[in-house]
Tab-separated table of C-alpha atoms in Angstrom:
chain	number	residue	atom	x	y	z
A	29	PHE	CA	4.343	-9.595	-8.121
A	30	GLU	CA	2.978	-13.027	-7.368
A	31	ASP	CA	6.316	-14.754	-8.204
A	32	PHE	CA	7.851	-12.312	-5.726
A	33	ALA	CA	5.323	-13.227	-3.229
A	34	ARG	CA	5.970	-16.986	-3.845
A	35	GLN	CA	9.847	-16.703	-3.636
A	36	ASN	CA	9.316	-14.874	-0.195
A	37	PHE	CA	7.065	-17.335	1.438
A	38	GLN	CA	9.381	-20.251	0.249
A	39	LYS	CA	12.525	-18.182	1.433
A	40	HIS	CA	10.942	-16.960	4.724
A	41	GLN	CA	8.525	-19.749	5.909
A	42	ASP	CA	8.006	-18.106	9.255
A	43	ILE	CA	6.775	-14.781	7.736
A	44	ASP	CA	3.728	-13.372	9.595
A	45	ALA	CA	3.408	-9.909	8.081
A	46	VAL	CA	3.476	-8.091	4.918
A	47	TYR	CA	3.555	-4.355	4.395
A	48	GLY	CA	3.922	-2.933	1.182
A	49	ALA	CA	2.322	-0.946	-1.875
A	50	ASP	CA	-1.136	-2.162	-2.812
A	51	LEU	CA	-0.605	-4.576	-5.612
A	52	PRO	CA	2.245	-6.347	-4.240
A	53	ALA	CA	0.499	-6.649	-1.090
A	54	LEU	CA	-2.491	-8.093	-2.977
A	55	ALA	CA	-0.437	-10.398	-4.550
A	56	PHE	CA	0.809	-11.744	-1.347
A	57	LEU	CA	-2.777	-11.911	-0.382
A	58	LYS	CA	-3.769	-14.037	-3.507
A	59	VAL	CA	-0.582	-16.369	-3.241
A	60	ALA	CA	-1.330	-16.741	0.744
A	61	GLN	CA	-4.682	-17.842	-0.357
A	62	GLU	CA	-3.474	-20.235	-2.851
A	63	GLN	CA	-1.056	-21.782	-0.332
A	64	GLY	CA	-3.616	-22.222	2.553
A	65	ILE	CA	-2.200	-19.621	4.686
A	66	ARG	CA	-4.812	-18.088	6.804
A	67	VAL	CA	-5.163	-14.370	6.590
A	68	PRO	CA	-5.329	-12.741	9.151
A	69	GLU	CA	-4.737	-15.500	11.570
A	70	ASP	CA	-1.529	-16.629	10.291
A	71	LEU	CA	-0.620	-13.673	8.281
A	72	LYS	CA	-1.293	-10.051	8.382
A	73	ILE	CA	-1.127	-7.820	5.294
A	74	ILE	CA	-1.330	-4.051	4.907
A	75	GLY	CA	-1.187	-2.165	1.756
A	76	TYR	CA	0.168	1.386	1.265
A	77	ASP	CA	-1.697	3.978	-0.895
A	78	GLY	CA	-5.261	2.449	-0.345
A	79	THR	CA	-6.113	2.771	-4.051
A	80	THR	CA	-9.471	1.279	-5.242
A	81	VAL	CA	-8.069	-1.973	-6.191
A	82	THR	CA	-7.744	-2.708	-2.173
A	83	GLN	CA	-11.452	-2.847	-1.805
A	84	MET	CA	-12.269	-4.945	-5.006
A	85	ASN	CA	-11.195	-8.229	-3.522
A	86	VAL	CA	-13.524	-10.483	-1.334
A	87	MET	CA	-11.087	-9.767	1.439
A	88	VAL	CA	-10.752	-5.997	1.744
A	89	LEU	CA	-7.208	-5.122	2.292
A	90	THR	CA	-6.230	-3.004	5.445
A	91	ALA	CA	-4.454	-0.136	3.929
A	92	VAL	CA	-2.606	3.120	4.859
A	93	VAL	CA	-4.123	5.551	2.848
A	94	GLN	CA	-2.654	8.250	1.087
A	95	ASP	CA	-4.783	11.575	0.255
A	96	ILE	CA	-4.119	11.412	-3.462
A	97	GLN	CA	-6.070	14.445	-4.380
A	98	LYS	CA	-4.101	16.637	-1.792
A	99	LEU	CA	-0.877	15.091	-3.147
A	100	ALA	CA	-1.569	16.282	-6.587
A	101	GLU	CA	-2.801	19.664	-5.718
A	102	GLU	CA	0.435	20.045	-4.015
A	103	ALA	CA	2.718	18.650	-6.708
A	104	VAL	CA	0.825	21.022	-9.343
A	105	ARG	CA	0.999	24.001	-7.388
A	106	LEU	CA	4.849	23.283	-6.696
A	107	LEU	CA	5.080	22.895	-10.354
A	108	LEU	CA	3.197	26.073	-11.399
A	109	ASP	CA	5.333	28.048	-9.081
A	110	LYS	CA	8.467	26.895	-10.626
A	111	ILE	CA	7.180	27.344	-14.078
A	112	SER	CA	6.100	30.912	-13.360
A	113	GLY	CA	9.322	31.642	-11.625
A	114	ARG	CA	8.245	32.307	-8.303
A	115	PRO	CA	10.180	31.166	-5.611
A	116	VAL	CA	9.506	27.821	-4.239
A	117	LYS	CA	9.667	27.924	-0.502
A	118	LYS	CA	9.344	24.053	0.143
A	119	THR	CA	10.147	21.033	-1.919
A	120	GLN	CA	8.572	18.720	0.849
A	121	GLU	CA	5.251	18.410	2.069
A	122	VAL	CA	3.946	16.234	4.521
A	123	VAL	CA	0.343	14.847	3.854
A	124	ASP	CA	-1.427	13.033	6.768
A	125	VAL	CA	-2.573	9.374	5.932
A	126	THR	CA	-5.141	7.309	7.699
A	127	LEU	CA	-5.503	3.457	8.398
A	128	ARG	CA	-8.280	2.020	6.662
A	129	LYS	CA	-9.245	-1.407	8.507
A	130	GLY	CA	-10.003	-4.404	6.382
A	131	LYS	CA	-10.241	-8.162	6.728
A	132	THR	CA	-6.190	-8.633	6.580
A	133	THR	CA	-5.387	-7.584	9.944
A	134	ILE	CA	-6.970	-8.474	13.309
């Protein structure tokens, strides 16, 4: 992911925000810090998923957090219904997300 981040910083020198899955977002944070880009002053970064890794850095990543437990429960329920031959009424479930403020946004 770091090579991808470096390429994007080189290609898009006016970039001022990044939004992506947790690991790529953290790669952008690492490369930004290496290149002297100030986060969050010059670059804002938001991760998506809000996994534990977003809180393991000195600069905690702002993240859109999914309820992984609820997603897993719904997936298992749908799978068990399908295996049991029960009719599956929905194949799409909306699960709310929250924004967990970190230090990568103002």
